[in-house]
C-alpha atoms as one frame of an Amber mdcrd trajectory, in Angstrom:
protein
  85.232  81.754 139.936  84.369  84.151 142.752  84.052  87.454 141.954  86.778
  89.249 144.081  89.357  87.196 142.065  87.721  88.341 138.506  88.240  91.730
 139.856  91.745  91.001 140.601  92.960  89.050 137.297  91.579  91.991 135.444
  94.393  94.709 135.893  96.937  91.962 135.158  94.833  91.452 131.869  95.289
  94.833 131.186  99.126  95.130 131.896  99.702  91.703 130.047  97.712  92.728
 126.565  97.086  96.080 125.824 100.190  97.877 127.701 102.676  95.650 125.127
 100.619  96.768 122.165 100.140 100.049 123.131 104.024 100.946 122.788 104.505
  98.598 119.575 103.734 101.708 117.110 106.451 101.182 114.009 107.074 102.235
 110.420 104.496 100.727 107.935 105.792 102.162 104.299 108.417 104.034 102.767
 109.076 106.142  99.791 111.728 107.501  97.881 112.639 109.713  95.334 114.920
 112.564  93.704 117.550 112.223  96.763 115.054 111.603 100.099 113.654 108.815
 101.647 110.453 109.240 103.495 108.961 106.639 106.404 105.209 106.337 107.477
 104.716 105.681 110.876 101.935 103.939 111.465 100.150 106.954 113.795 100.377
 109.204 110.367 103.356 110.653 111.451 106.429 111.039 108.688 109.951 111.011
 108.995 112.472 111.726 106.194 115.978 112.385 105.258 118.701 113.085 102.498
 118.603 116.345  99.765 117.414 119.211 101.152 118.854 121.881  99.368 115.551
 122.993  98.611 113.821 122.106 101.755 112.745 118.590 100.400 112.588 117.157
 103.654 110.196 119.423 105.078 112.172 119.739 108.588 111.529 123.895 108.751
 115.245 124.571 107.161 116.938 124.569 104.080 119.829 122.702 103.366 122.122
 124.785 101.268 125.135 125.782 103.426 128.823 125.348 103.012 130.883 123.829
 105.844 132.832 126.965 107.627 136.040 124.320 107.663 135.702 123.030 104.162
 134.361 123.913 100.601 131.995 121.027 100.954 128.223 122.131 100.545 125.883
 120.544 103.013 122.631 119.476 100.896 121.340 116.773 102.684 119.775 115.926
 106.356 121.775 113.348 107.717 119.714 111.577 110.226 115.973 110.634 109.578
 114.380 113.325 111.460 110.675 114.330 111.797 108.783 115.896 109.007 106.582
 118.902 109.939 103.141 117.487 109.144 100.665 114.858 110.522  97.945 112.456
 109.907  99.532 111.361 106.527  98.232 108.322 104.375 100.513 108.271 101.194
 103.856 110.150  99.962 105.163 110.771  96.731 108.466 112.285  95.872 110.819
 113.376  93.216 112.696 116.647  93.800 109.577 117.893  95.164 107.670 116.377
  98.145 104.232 115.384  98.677 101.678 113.974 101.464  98.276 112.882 100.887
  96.660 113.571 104.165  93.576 111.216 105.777  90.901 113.934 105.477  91.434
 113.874 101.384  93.736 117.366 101.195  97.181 117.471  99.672 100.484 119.067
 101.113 104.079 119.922  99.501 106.901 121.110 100.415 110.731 121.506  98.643
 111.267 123.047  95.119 108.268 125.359  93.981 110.146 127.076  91.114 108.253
 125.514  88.121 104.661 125.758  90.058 105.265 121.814  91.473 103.943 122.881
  95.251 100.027 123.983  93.575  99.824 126.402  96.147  99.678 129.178  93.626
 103.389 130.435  93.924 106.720 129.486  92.588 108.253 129.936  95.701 110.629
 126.852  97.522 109.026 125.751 100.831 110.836 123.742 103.886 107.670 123.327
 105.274 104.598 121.708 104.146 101.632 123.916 102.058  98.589 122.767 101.019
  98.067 122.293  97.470  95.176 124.848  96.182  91.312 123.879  95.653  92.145
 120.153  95.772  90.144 117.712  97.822  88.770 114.436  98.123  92.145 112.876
  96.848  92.895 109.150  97.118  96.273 108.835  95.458  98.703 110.737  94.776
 102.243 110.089  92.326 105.074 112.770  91.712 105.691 113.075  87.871 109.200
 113.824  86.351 108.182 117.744  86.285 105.049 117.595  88.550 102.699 116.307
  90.028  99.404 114.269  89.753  96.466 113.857  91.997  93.288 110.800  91.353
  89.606 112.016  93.527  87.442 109.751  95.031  85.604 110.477  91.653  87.889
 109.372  89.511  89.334 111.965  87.945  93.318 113.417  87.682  94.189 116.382
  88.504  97.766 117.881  87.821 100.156 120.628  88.223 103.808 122.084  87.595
 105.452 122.142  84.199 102.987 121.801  81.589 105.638 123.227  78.516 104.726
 119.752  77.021 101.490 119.642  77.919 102.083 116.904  81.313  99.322 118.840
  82.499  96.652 117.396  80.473  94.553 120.300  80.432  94.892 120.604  76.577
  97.360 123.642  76.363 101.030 124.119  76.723 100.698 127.217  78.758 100.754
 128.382  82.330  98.987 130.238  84.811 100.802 134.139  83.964 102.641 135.711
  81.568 106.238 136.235  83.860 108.439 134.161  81.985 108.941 131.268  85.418
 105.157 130.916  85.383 104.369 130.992  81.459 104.227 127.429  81.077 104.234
 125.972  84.566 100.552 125.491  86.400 101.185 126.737  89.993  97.356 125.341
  91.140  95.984 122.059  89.946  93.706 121.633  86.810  91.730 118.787  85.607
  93.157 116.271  83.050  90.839 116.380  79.955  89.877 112.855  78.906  90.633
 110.963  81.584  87.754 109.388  84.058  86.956 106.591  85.835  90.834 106.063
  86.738  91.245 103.419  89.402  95.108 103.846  90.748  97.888 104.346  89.261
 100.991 103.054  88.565 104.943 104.746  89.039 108.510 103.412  88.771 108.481
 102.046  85.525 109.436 102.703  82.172 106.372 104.647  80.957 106.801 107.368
  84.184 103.429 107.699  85.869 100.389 105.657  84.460  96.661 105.591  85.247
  94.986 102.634  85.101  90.942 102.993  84.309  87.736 101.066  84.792  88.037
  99.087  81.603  91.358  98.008  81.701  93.564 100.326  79.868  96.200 101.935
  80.995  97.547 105.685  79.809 101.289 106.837  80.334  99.821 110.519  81.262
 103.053 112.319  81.105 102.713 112.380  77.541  98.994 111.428  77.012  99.579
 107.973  75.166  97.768 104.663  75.719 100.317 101.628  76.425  99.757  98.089
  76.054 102.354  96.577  78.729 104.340  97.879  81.449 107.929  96.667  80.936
 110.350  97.312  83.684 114.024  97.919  81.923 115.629  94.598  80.840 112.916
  92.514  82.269 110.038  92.213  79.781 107.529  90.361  82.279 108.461  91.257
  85.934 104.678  89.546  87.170 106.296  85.999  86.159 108.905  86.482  89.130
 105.351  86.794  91.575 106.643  90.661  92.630 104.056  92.659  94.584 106.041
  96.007  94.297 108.485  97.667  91.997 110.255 100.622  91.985 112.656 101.919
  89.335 114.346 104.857  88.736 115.820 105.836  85.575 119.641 107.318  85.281
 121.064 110.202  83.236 124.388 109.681  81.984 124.824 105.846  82.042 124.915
 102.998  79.814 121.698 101.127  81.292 118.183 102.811  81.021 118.284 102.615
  85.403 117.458 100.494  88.159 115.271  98.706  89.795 114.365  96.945  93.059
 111.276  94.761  93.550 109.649  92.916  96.563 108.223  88.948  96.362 105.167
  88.037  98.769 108.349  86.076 100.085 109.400  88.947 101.892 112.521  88.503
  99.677 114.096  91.942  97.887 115.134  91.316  94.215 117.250  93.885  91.792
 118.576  94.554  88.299 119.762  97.067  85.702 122.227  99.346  87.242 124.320
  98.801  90.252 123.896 101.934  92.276 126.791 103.989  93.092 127.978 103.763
  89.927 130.509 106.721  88.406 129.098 109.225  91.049 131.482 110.820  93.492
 132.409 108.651  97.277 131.649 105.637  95.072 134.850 103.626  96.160 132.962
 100.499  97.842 133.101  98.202  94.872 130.159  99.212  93.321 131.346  99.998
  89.991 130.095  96.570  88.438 128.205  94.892  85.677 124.481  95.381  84.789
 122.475  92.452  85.678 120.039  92.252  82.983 117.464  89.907  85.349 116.666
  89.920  88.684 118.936  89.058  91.409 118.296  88.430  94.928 119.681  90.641
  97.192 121.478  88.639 100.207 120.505  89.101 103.852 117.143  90.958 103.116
 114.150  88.825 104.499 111.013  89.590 106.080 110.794  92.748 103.660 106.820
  94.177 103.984 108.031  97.614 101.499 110.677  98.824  99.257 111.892 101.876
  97.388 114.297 103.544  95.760 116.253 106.828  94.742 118.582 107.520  91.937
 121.277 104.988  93.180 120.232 104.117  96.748 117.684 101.481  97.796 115.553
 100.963 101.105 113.678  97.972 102.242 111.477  97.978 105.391 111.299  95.023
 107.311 108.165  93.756 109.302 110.069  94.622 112.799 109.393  98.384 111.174
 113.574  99.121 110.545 114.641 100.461 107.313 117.733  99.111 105.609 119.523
 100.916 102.472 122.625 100.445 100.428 123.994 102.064  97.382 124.815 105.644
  97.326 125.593 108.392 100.418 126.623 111.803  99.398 123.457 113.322 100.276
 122.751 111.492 103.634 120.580 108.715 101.690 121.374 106.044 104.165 120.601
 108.017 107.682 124.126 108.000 108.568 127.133 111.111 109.167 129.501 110.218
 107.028 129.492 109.598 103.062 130.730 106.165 102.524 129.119 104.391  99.672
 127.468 100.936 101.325 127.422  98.377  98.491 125.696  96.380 101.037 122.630
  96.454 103.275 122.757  98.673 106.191 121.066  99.633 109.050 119.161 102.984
 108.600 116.396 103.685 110.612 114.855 101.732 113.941 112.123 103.698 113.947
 110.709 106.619 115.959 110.479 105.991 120.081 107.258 106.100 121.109 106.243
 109.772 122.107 109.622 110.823 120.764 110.318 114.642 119.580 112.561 115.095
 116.967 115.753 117.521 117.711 116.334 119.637 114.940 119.235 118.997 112.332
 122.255 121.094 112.188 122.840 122.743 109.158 126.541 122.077 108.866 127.984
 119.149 107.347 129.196 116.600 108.999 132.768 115.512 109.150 133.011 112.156
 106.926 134.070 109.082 109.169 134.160 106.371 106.871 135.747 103.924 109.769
 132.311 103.722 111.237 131.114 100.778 110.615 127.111  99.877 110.038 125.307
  97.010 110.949 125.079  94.304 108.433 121.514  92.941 106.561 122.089  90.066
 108.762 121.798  91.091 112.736 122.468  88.705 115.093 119.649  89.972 117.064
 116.366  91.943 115.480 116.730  95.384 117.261 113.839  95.763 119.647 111.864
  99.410 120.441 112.186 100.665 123.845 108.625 101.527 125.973 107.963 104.668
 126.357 108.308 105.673 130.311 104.851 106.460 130.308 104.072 103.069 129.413
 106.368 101.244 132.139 104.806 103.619 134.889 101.369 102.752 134.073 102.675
  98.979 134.007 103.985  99.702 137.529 101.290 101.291 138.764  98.734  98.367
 137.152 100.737  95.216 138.800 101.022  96.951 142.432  96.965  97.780 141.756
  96.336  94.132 141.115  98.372  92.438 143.705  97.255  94.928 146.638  94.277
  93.787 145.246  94.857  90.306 145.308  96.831  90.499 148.958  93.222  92.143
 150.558  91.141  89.666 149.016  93.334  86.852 150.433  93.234  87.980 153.972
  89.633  88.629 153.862  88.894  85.454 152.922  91.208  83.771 155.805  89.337
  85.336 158.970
């Protein structure tokens, strides 16, 4: 091949391969937790929704108006909007948010009364601080009253209530003597007793659990060794081949909680409590039985994550949207009104590329429980939109490559 058409061919190599992938940026994991949802894009970016009352969505504003027109309290963000950090690896959530961030630091944001934000205060945040004098951090998993942190060298770390010692660090105390901080750690401490911890292990019956070197695994909340992880009704969830589980457990109601699980399938599987149940806008039908084994949920395929939050689930699909169903008082499925979806729905596409986030209003929306969602079972998979940037260069590429082509042509004809 001569070498005026090598030169040629090359730009359209360039606008046919990496142009296409360079605008394909989607969600890659998502967490839930104590009324928000949180979504990792896959440039470290985070985007979140739901309760916000105390600012646990991390948007710059707190959530904790009442409607000028109505009595009805706004708590929630409504839309999945951008959270106010970057170059995040892992969340954990519960009431309280956190982000594990690539260079090994750790960041919170939301309630801070009890000492759960370890920045040394007691103070509620709606924007992310850095947890105190922790580094090197490769995991990180929200407890029921705070939070936990594994190093690189495998020790825990932990901080927030410690009245029953969740802390590890061998005391029931705190960091002062004010009565808010006499049993709450406000910065992180070490957990006595327990090394060479490999990951751990939340959503199931025994709260958070480290897993160590040898093999054993240690329910750290209360400092107890445990044999087997059970997973409410189900006594061996790893014969049904799930990768993940998530559970949460629920005050008030018959069952112990609920619990959603993913197969290598890409299939979503449930059991224990139907969500939505006895809570208020729960009119959809979910009031039902407790299905004491896993059932599949219809319509959900191609699942690559899953999660869940009191009485709303989330599944992320492989084209990077989020789907949810269950509960929506608090804005849990993305949406502006408050209707209970006892069905998968369409929550989140995904951030544009090179899009920036409005910010939220802080008054509630006015319910419109005639709009209807798109069902688990599109007729079309919705596809991202380029960037403009991206089509200009495009443009700019192909006219490069056939002016290029044209001259070469009519050089070689005289």
């Amino acid at each position: 091949m001569k070498t005026w058409m090598i030169q040629a061919i090359i730009p359209l190599i360039v606008l046919l391969v990496v142009i296409p992938c360079a605008g394909q940026a989607k969600l890659t994991s998502i967490w839930a937790g104590g009324g928000n949802v949180f979504a990792l894009n896959d440039d470290g970016t985070v985007w979140g929704w739901g309760d916000n009352y105390y600012g646990e969505v991390g948007v710059g504003f707190f959530s904790n108006t009442i409607s000028p027109n109505s009595n009805v309290i706004n708590h929630g963000v409504w839309t999945p909007s951008k959270v106010l950090i970057d170059n995040v690896t892992m969340i954990s959530c519960k009431g309280t948010s956190y982000a594990l961030k690539n260079d090994g630091t750790v960041w919170a944001w939301g309630y801070g009364e009890s000492g759960w934000l370890g920045d040394g205060g007691f103070e509620n945040r709606c924007v992310p601080v850095q947890v105190k004098n922790l580094t090197n951090v490769k995991a990180i998993a929200a407890g029921s009253q705070n939070c936990y942190a594994l190093k690189n060298d495998g020790t825990v770390w932990a901080w927030g209530d410690n009245r029953d010692g969740q802390c590890g660090d061998g005391t029931t105390m705190g960091d002062g003597t004010t009565p808010i901080s006499q049993s709450s750690r406000a910065s992180p401490v070490r957990y006595r007793g327990l090394e060479g911890v490999e990951y751990f292990i939340t959503g199931c019956d025994q709260g958070v659990v480290a897993v160590k070197n040898d093999g054993t695994m240690w329910a750290i909340e209360t400092n107890k060794r445990v044999d087997k992880i059970t997973y409410g009704t189900v006594p061996d969830p790893s014969a049904y081949g799930f990768i993940k589980i998530c559970g949460q457990k629920l005050a008030g109601m018959n069952a112990d909680g609920h619990y959603v699980a993913l197969k290598n399938d890409g299939t979503v599987w449930t059991w224990g409590a139907y969500v939505g149940k006895k809570f208020p806008y729960d009119s959809s039908g979910l009031d039902k039985e407790v299905e004491e084994s896993p059932t599949r949920v219809e319509g959900l395929d191609h699942v690559v994550d899953v999660a869940c939050t009191h009485l709303t689930n989330y599944a992320l699909k492989e084209d990077g949207t989020v789907w949810g169903w269950g509960r929506n008082n608090l804005g849990e499925l993305g949406s502006n009104y408050r209707t209970v979806e006892p069905y998968p729905v369409l929550v989140f596409k995904g951030p544009a590329p090179d899009s920036t986030p409005t910010p939220m209003p802080t008054s509630t929306p006015t319910p419109t429980p005639a709009i209807t969602q798109p069902s688990a079972t599109p007729a079309s998979t919705p596809t991202p939109t380029p960037a403009p940037g991206f089509e200009l260069a495009a443009a700019l590429l192909a006219g490069l490559a056939i002016t290029t082509l044209i001259t070469k042509l009519r050089k070689t004809g005289r």
